[in-house]
Amino acid sequence: MAAAASSSEGRASSSASAAGGSWPPPLEQWLVAHGGVVNGVELRQVLYPSGARDRLLVASRDHAPGDLLISVPAPLQLRYDNIEVAAEAAADGSGFEGACPKGQEEEAGGSASLSIPPAEAAALLRLFDQMPRGSDTGAPAWQFKQALTILYHLSRGAASPLLPYLAHLPGLAPGVPTPRVAMLMYDNAVDELQYGTLVQDIRNQKYWLRHVGCHLLPQLTGGQQEAEGEGVAASQGVVEGPMAQGRAQEGPRAAATTSGPSPFGGLAVDEELFGWAVAVAMSRCFGLSRGPRPTHTCVPLVDMANHVAPREASNAEIRGGRDGQVAMYAKKQIRAGDEISLTYGTHDNHNLLLSYGFTLQPNPYDGFYFDLNMETIESLVEGQGGDPDTGGLAGWQRELIAHKLGLAAGAGGRGGADGGAESIRVYLSGVAAEAAPKAAVAAEAPAVAGSAAAALDDTPAVATPTGSGPVAAGPVRQPVDPRLLAALRIGTLQDRAWEKLLVGRSVEQIGAWSSLLARQQEISIMQLLAALASALYSSFPTTIQQDRQLLSSASLDVAAAAAAVTLTTKPAASAVPPVNPEAAGAGATAPLSTTAAISNSGSGGEWPMHPSQPGSVTGAAAGRGPTVGSSSSLDPAAAAAAAHARDAAEAVRFRLGLKTTLERSLQAVVARAKELDALKQVR
């Protein structure tokens, strides 16, 4: 009953809003006017003294655990599988009219319905097929497919029923900047991260962004050919990095061109615009992992919920339905005025910065990762046990470590893991061990701003990772990676009699924080780990204290730059013009022809909207619908200063988090050594 009342009130409000001329309409009203449900939740604008703006999803009334907060049907979501379905339906002659509920065609925009013109869907599908592919799936990278889908709907203007949602996206909504995901950070800020694994991942992302946005897309859509300086890395064929969830490689037909007109009409897609779309896709998508067609989707209003960690701190959760519906439910008591929050997943700051453009301080899932190989293990345990003649690892220790950790045995080893890796990535963490979850789930990833996977029943969503490597399902975190601890425990043994006992145990059992082999040995291992944490900390050129001072100064720069951008950006609301049914019909395929005041500098084209110059709908245009005129006087210098300041602050914040993690790990192992030293008996 509450849902019905909410929908009814929303439709009435939406109509009044449209009649009153406000643009864009509030997302809450737009959703319920087109078949969605919004119960006691609203999007609030927050203006800070610095001039920076934020948007928060807030409860407008009390909610009990299990209450439905938001429900968004598939037709109101922005998802690339709708493009795939439309193209396939066109190929077999069945046509596609979307999934608009019967009786809601008029409310969904009349002629600007949810249908996707077959020719445009087919052209987009050809573009999908040319995108770099993930080596783990062999399929085109979902981030690029979703970015192309976003740009397609943007190019349709008012012919897309999702235009009111697009107008709320960061980079298009006045005063809301583009997500500064790591691949968009300035190079000097990337270097200031001072963390090699993340820097390499970002450079890989930057390469693929440039390759597709500056070379591949212009070639496929009839634009200019390969950009100057492009192609050196392309000759490598395979690139490690998180853009396509692991390795990405060019599709087998990457050099081909598409036939027919561009699916983007008159919208000129350059590297900047494509980068914006990829950033939005990475930072806002849900990954629907179950059902006949796994996909990713941007879910209006739900994607406004912020991330908190650990998972117990969030007050809402996502569930999915077999019809593609995505819903948000309260998972604990929520009071009126409380912010609605989700946990995107068990992400360290490395993955958060890559996929979302922010870090958490403190982050209970953060860790300092480094590569561990047999040579490093041997150098760590030298003189602690093993071979009495060399002071290094004995052959049986090297073989057991190689087998348990999946490493190559190395020189001097007697066998070991066949085809073992040269190194594995392990972590030091500053958190105490967590209890294992009651039930194992699939590997988690972002639930709102990223790649979450909504289940196809009334169960909480689970997800697949978008970061540089897989996230363990329901990880039991401890101050030291179990594999590192297992290697040190095996490597410091002085009696081979332990070998028979350890052969039958898993690496998780051997390396569990709660496990002990011998008290004095464990104390020695804690001392080794303390030395390791200190050495890793010393590898940074700055101290925690210096970084805190830098961050304080950078925060002032960010506030000043944000205020400058806000003061020089003056959005003006304007009414949504009537849509010409003949010009913006569901089957319209004519290229977009605009006379918009916002131009794409350097390309000769003009934008219906552009993330670097937010505008509002101002008038009807030929082709697909109204154009978007400039309603702001954005100062480019102020905007660039704001972006530079944000990047610099995030780089300092990230490395400060790493150092804090090492400091806490050091504290944990020292405390453990003291506890063990005080024990009189050890089982």
Coordinates of C-alpha atoms in Angstrom, one line a residue, residues 169-540:
L169 CA 25.1 12.1 -13.8
P170 CA 28.4 13.5 -12.5
G171 CA 30.0 15.7 -15.1
L172 CA 26.6 16.6 -16.6
A173 CA 24.8 17.8 -13.5
P174 CA 25.8 21.4 -12.7
G175 CA 28.4 21.6 -9.9
V176 CA 29.0 17.8 -9.8
P177 CA 32.4 17.0 -11.3
T178 CA 33.4 13.9 -13.3
P179 CA 34.5 11.0 -11.0
R180 CA 38.3 11.3 -10.7
V181 CA 38.9 7.6 -11.2
A182 CA 42.6 6.8 -11.3
M183 CA 42.9 6.6 -15.1
L184 CA 41.8 10.3 -15.3
M185 CA 44.4 11.5 -12.7
Y186 CA 47.2 13.7 -13.9
D187 CA 50.5 11.9 -14.5
N188 CA 52.4 13.9 -11.8
A189 CA 49.7 12.9 -9.2
V190 CA 50.0 9.3 -10.3
D191 CA 53.7 9.3 -9.6
E192 CA 53.0 10.8 -6.2
L193 CA 51.1 7.6 -5.2
Q194 CA 54.5 6.0 -4.7
Y195 CA 53.1 2.5 -5.0
G196 CA 54.4 0.6 -8.0
T197 CA 51.6 -1.9 -8.4
L198 CA 48.9 0.8 -8.5
V199 CA 51.0 3.1 -10.7
Q200 CA 51.4 0.2 -13.2
D201 CA 47.6 -0.6 -13.2
I202 CA 46.8 3.1 -13.8
R203 CA 49.2 3.3 -16.7
N204 CA 47.6 0.2 -18.2
Q205 CA 44.2 1.8 -17.9
K206 CA 45.4 5.1 -19.4
Y207 CA 46.8 3.2 -22.4
W208 CA 43.6 1.4 -23.1
L209 CA 41.5 4.5 -22.7
R210 CA 43.8 6.3 -25.2
H211 CA 43.8 3.4 -27.5
V212 CA 40.1 3.1 -27.7
G213 CA 39.1 6.8 -27.4
C214 CA 41.8 8.3 -29.5
H215 CA 42.5 5.6 -32.1
L216 CA 39.9 2.8 -32.3
L217 CA 36.6 4.7 -32.0
P218 CA 37.5 7.5 -34.5
Q219 CA 38.6 4.7 -36.9
L220 CA 35.4 2.7 -36.4
T221 CA 33.1 5.6 -36.6
G222 CA 34.7 7.2 -39.7
G223 CA 36.8 9.7 -37.9
Q224 CA 40.6 10.4 -38.0
Q225 CA 43.0 7.5 -38.0
E226 CA 45.5 6.5 -35.4
A227 CA 46.6 9.2 -33.0
E228 CA 50.1 10.4 -33.1
G229 CA 52.3 8.5 -30.6
E230 CA 49.7 5.6 -30.4
G231 CA 50.6 2.1 -31.4
V232 CA 53.8 1.4 -29.5
A233 CA 52.1 -0.3 -26.7
A234 CA 49.4 -1.7 -29.0
S235 CA 52.1 -3.9 -30.6
Q236 CA 52.5 -5.7 -27.4
G237 CA 49.0 -7.3 -27.9
V238 CA 48.4 -8.1 -24.2
V239 CA 48.4 -5.6 -21.3
E240 CA 48.2 -6.4 -17.7
G241 CA 45.7 -4.2 -15.8
P242 CA 42.3 -3.9 -14.3
M243 CA 40.5 -2.3 -17.2
A244 CA 39.2 -5.6 -18.5
Q245 CA 39.5 -7.5 -15.2
G246 CA 43.0 -8.8 -15.7
R247 CA 44.6 -9.0 -19.1
A248 CA 43.0 -7.1 -21.9
Q249 CA 43.8 -7.6 -25.6
E250 CA 42.5 -6.2 -28.8
G251 CA 39.7 -8.0 -30.4
P252 CA 40.5 -10.1 -33.5
R253 CA 38.8 -7.6 -35.7
A254 CA 40.0 -4.4 -34.1
A255 CA 41.3 -3.0 -37.4
A256 CA 37.9 -3.4 -39.1
T257 CA 35.5 -0.6 -39.6
T258 CA 31.8 -0.5 -39.1
S259 CA 29.4 -0.2 -41.9
G260 CA 26.6 2.4 -42.0
P261 CA 26.2 5.6 -40.1
S262 CA 27.7 6.2 -36.7
P263 CA 25.3 5.2 -33.9
F264 CA 26.1 8.4 -32.1
G265 CA 24.6 10.6 -34.8
G266 CA 26.2 14.1 -34.7
L267 CA 27.9 13.5 -31.4
A268 CA 31.6 13.6 -31.9
V269 CA 33.2 11.1 -29.5
D270 CA 36.7 12.0 -28.6
E271 CA 39.1 10.7 -25.9
E272 CA 37.8 13.2 -23.3
L273 CA 34.1 12.3 -23.8
F274 CA 34.9 8.6 -23.9
G275 CA 37.0 8.9 -20.8
W276 CA 34.1 10.5 -19.0
A277 CA 31.7 7.7 -20.0
V278 CA 34.2 5.0 -18.9
A279 CA 34.6 6.8 -15.6
V280 CA 30.9 6.9 -15.0
A281 CA 30.5 3.2 -16.0
M282 CA 33.2 2.1 -13.7
S283 CA 32.1 4.1 -10.7
R284 CA 28.3 3.6 -10.9
C285 CA 27.5 0.2 -12.4
F286 CA 26.0 -2.9 -10.8
G287 CA 27.1 -6.2 -12.3
L288 CA 24.2 -8.6 -12.7
S289 CA 25.9 -11.9 -12.6
R290 CA 23.0 -14.3 -12.7
G291 CA 20.4 -15.1 -15.2
P292 CA 20.5 -15.9 -18.9
R293 CA 22.5 -12.7 -19.8
P294 CA 25.0 -11.4 -17.3
T295 CA 25.3 -7.6 -17.7
H296 CA 26.1 -4.3 -16.0
T297 CA 23.7 -1.6 -15.3
C298 CA 23.5 2.0 -14.0
V299 CA 20.5 2.2 -11.7
P300 CA 19.0 5.7 -11.2
L301 CA 18.9 7.0 -7.6
V302 CA 20.2 3.7 -6.1
D303 CA 23.6 4.7 -7.5
M304 CA 23.6 7.8 -5.4
A305 CA 24.1 5.8 -2.2
N306 CA 27.6 6.2 -0.7
H307 CA 30.0 3.5 0.3
V308 CA 30.9 2.6 3.9
A309 CA 33.0 -0.2 5.3
P310 CA 33.0 -2.7 6.9
R311 CA 29.9 -4.3 5.5
E312 CA 28.2 -4.2 9.0
A313 CA 28.3 -0.4 8.9
S314 CA 25.9 -0.1 5.9
N315 CA 22.2 0.2 6.5
A316 CA 20.9 -0.9 3.1
E317 CA 21.5 -3.8 0.6
I318 CA 20.7 -4.5 -3.0
R319 CA 18.5 -7.3 -4.4
G320 CA 17.6 -8.2 -7.9
G321 CA 14.7 -9.9 -9.7
R322 CA 14.4 -12.2 -12.6
D323 CA 12.9 -9.5 -14.7
G324 CA 16.0 -7.3 -14.4
Q325 CA 14.5 -5.2 -11.6
V326 CA 17.0 -3.9 -9.0
A327 CA 15.8 -3.0 -5.6
M328 CA 17.2 -1.5 -2.4
Y329 CA 16.1 -2.7 1.0
A330 CA 16.8 -1.5 4.6
K331 CA 18.9 -4.1 6.4
K332 CA 18.7 -2.4 9.8
Q333 CA 16.7 0.2 11.5
I334 CA 17.0 3.6 9.7
R335 CA 15.8 6.9 11.2
A336 CA 14.4 9.8 9.3
G337 CA 17.3 12.0 8.3
D338 CA 19.9 9.2 8.2
E339 CA 22.0 8.8 5.1
I340 CA 21.3 5.6 3.1
S341 CA 24.6 3.7 2.6
L342 CA 25.8 0.6 1.0
T343 CA 29.0 -1.4 1.1
Y344 CA 30.4 -1.7 -2.5
G345 CA 32.5 -4.7 -1.5
T346 CA 35.6 -5.7 0.5
H347 CA 37.9 -3.3 -1.5
D348 CA 41.3 -2.0 -0.4
N349 CA 42.2 1.6 -1.4
H350 CA 44.0 0.3 -4.4
N351 CA 40.7 -0.9 -6.0
L352 CA 38.7 1.9 -4.6
L353 CA 40.9 4.5 -6.4
L354 CA 41.0 2.5 -9.6
S355 CA 37.3 2.0 -9.9
Y356 CA 35.7 4.9 -8.0
G357 CA 38.2 7.7 -7.6
F358 CA 38.3 7.8 -3.8
T359 CA 39.9 6.1 -0.8
L360 CA 38.7 5.4 2.7
Q361 CA 40.6 6.5 5.8
P362 CA 40.7 4.3 7.6
N363 CA 39.8 1.4 5.4
P364 CA 39.3 -1.9 7.3
Y365 CA 40.0 -3.8 4.1
D366 CA 43.2 -2.0 3.1
G367 CA 46.5 -3.8 2.8
F368 CA 50.0 -3.2 1.6
Y369 CA 50.6 -5.6 -1.3
F370 CA 54.0 -6.8 -2.6
D371 CA 55.4 -9.6 -4.6
L372 CA 56.8 -12.6 -2.8
N373 CA 59.2 -15.1 -4.4
M374 CA 61.4 -18.0 -3.2
E375 CA 64.5 -15.7 -3.2
T376 CA 62.7 -13.2 -0.9
I377 CA 61.5 -15.9 1.5
E378 CA 65.0 -17.3 1.7
S379 CA 66.5 -13.9 2.4
L380 CA 63.9 -13.3 5.2
V381 CA 64.6 -16.6 7.0
E382 CA 68.4 -16.6 6.5
G383 CA 70.0 -17.8 9.7
Q384 CA 66.7 -18.7 11.3
G385 CA 66.6 -22.4 10.5
G386 CA 66.7 -24.8 7.5
D387 CA 70.0 -26.0 6.1
P388 CA 72.6 -25.9 8.9
D389 CA 75.4 -25.5 6.4
T390 CA 74.1 -22.6 4.4
G391 CA 71.7 -21.0 6.9
G392 CA 69.1 -20.9 4.1
L393 CA 66.2 -23.1 3.1
A394 CA 66.7 -26.8 3.1
G395 CA 65.5 -28.7 0.0
W396 CA 62.5 -30.1 1.7
Q397 CA 61.4 -26.6 3.0
R398 CA 61.8 -25.1 -0.5
E399 CA 59.8 -27.9 -2.0
L400 CA 57.0 -27.7 0.7
I401 CA 56.8 -23.9 0.3
A402 CA 56.6 -24.1 -3.4
H403 CA 53.9 -26.8 -3.3
K404 CA 51.8 -24.9 -0.7
L405 CA 52.1 -21.4 -2.2
G406 CA 52.1 -22.4 -5.9
L407 CA 55.6 -21.0 -6.4
A408 CA 58.5 -22.3 -8.5
A409 CA 60.9 -24.2 -6.3
G410 CA 63.8 -22.2 -7.6
A411 CA 67.5 -23.0 -7.9
G412 CA 68.6 -25.8 -5.6
G413 CA 65.1 -27.0 -5.1
R414 CA 64.2 -30.7 -5.6
G415 CA 61.0 -30.5 -7.6
G416 CA 58.3 -28.3 -6.2
A417 CA 55.1 -27.0 -7.9
D418 CA 55.1 -27.9 -11.6
G419 CA 54.7 -24.7 -13.6
G420 CA 54.7 -22.7 -10.3
A421 CA 54.6 -18.9 -10.5
E422 CA 57.8 -16.9 -10.1
S423 CA 56.1 -14.8 -7.5
I424 CA 52.7 -14.2 -5.7
R425 CA 51.2 -11.1 -4.3
V426 CA 50.8 -11.0 -0.6
Y427 CA 49.8 -8.4 1.9
L428 CA 50.4 -6.9 5.3
S429 CA 47.3 -5.4 6.9
G430 CA 46.5 -3.3 9.9
V431 CA 43.3 -5.1 10.9
A432 CA 42.5 -7.9 13.3
A433 CA 41.1 -11.1 11.9
E434 CA 37.4 -11.1 11.1
A435 CA 35.0 -13.9 11.6
A436 CA 34.2 -15.9 8.5
P437 CA 30.8 -15.2 7.0
K438 CA 28.0 -17.7 7.7
A439 CA 27.7 -18.7 4.0
A440 CA 30.3 -18.4 1.2
V441 CA 29.3 -16.1 -1.6
A442 CA 30.8 -15.1 -4.9
A443 CA 33.7 -12.6 -4.9
E444 CA 32.5 -9.2 -4.1
A445 CA 32.8 -5.9 -5.9
P446 CA 31.2 -2.5 -5.9
A447 CA 27.5 -2.6 -5.1
V448 CA 26.7 0.8 -6.4
A449 CA 29.6 2.6 -7.8
G450 CA 31.2 -0.2 -9.7
S451 CA 30.4 -3.8 -10.6
A452 CA 28.1 -5.4 -8.2
A453 CA 26.1 -8.4 -9.0
A454 CA 22.4 -8.5 -8.0
A455 CA 21.0 -11.9 -7.5
L456 CA 18.0 -13.0 -9.4
D457 CA 15.9 -13.6 -6.3
D458 CA 15.2 -12.0 -3.0
T459 CA 18.7 -12.5 -1.7
P460 CA 21.4 -9.9 -1.1
A461 CA 23.5 -9.0 -4.1
V462 CA 26.9 -10.5 -4.7
A463 CA 29.4 -9.4 -7.2
T464 CA 32.4 -9.8 -9.4
P465 CA 35.5 -7.6 -9.0
T466 CA 36.5 -4.7 -11.2
G467 CA 39.9 -4.2 -9.6
S468 CA 43.3 -5.5 -10.6
G469 CA 42.8 -8.9 -9.1
P470 CA 40.2 -11.2 -7.6
V471 CA 38.8 -10.4 -4.2
A472 CA 38.5 -13.5 -2.0
A473 CA 35.0 -14.5 -1.2
G474 CA 34.2 -13.5 2.3
P475 CA 37.9 -12.8 3.1
V476 CA 39.1 -13.5 6.7
R477 CA 41.6 -10.7 7.0
Q478 CA 44.5 -10.9 9.4
P479 CA 47.5 -8.6 9.9
V480 CA 49.7 -10.9 7.8
D481 CA 48.8 -12.7 4.6
P482 CA 48.3 -16.5 5.4
R483 CA 50.6 -17.4 2.6
L484 CA 53.4 -15.2 3.8
L485 CA 53.0 -16.5 7.4
A486 CA 52.9 -20.1 6.2
A487 CA 56.1 -19.6 4.2
L488 CA 57.9 -18.1 7.2
R489 CA 56.7 -20.8 9.5
I490 CA 57.9 -23.6 7.2
G491 CA 61.1 -21.7 6.5
T492 CA 62.1 -21.3 10.1
L493 CA 61.6 -24.9 11.2
Q494 CA 64.7 -26.7 12.3
D495 CA 63.3 -30.2 12.5
R496 CA 62.1 -32.1 9.4
A497 CA 59.8 -34.1 11.6
W498 CA 57.3 -31.3 11.0
E499 CA 57.1 -32.0 7.3
K500 CA 54.8 -35.0 7.6
L501 CA 52.4 -33.0 9.8
L502 CA 52.3 -30.0 7.5
V503 CA 51.9 -31.8 4.2
G504 CA 48.3 -32.6 5.0
R505 CA 47.4 -29.1 6.0
S506 CA 46.3 -26.3 3.7
V507 CA 48.2 -23.0 3.4
E508 CA 45.3 -21.3 5.1
Q509 CA 45.6 -23.6 8.1
I510 CA 49.4 -23.3 8.3
G511 CA 49.3 -19.5 7.9
A512 CA 46.3 -18.8 10.1
W513 CA 47.0 -16.0 12.6
S514 CA 45.6 -18.2 15.4
S515 CA 47.9 -21.1 14.6
L516 CA 51.1 -21.8 16.5
L517 CA 53.9 -24.3 15.8
A518 CA 56.3 -23.4 18.6
R519 CA 56.4 -20.4 20.9
Q520 CA 60.0 -19.3 20.4
Q521 CA 59.7 -19.9 16.6
E522 CA 56.6 -17.7 16.5
I523 CA 58.4 -14.9 18.4
S524 CA 61.2 -15.1 15.8
I525 CA 58.7 -14.9 13.0
M526 CA 57.1 -11.8 14.5
Q527 CA 60.5 -10.2 14.7
L528 CA 61.1 -10.9 11.0
L529 CA 57.7 -9.4 10.1
A530 CA 58.4 -6.3 12.2
A531 CA 61.7 -5.9 10.3
L532 CA 59.9 -6.4 7.0
A533 CA 57.1 -3.8 7.8
S534 CA 59.8 -1.3 8.9
A535 CA 61.7 -1.8 5.6
L536 CA 58.6 -1.3 3.5
Y537 CA 57.8 1.8 5.4
S538 CA 61.3 3.2 5.0
S539 CA 61.0 2.7 1.2
F540 CA 58.7 5.8 1.0

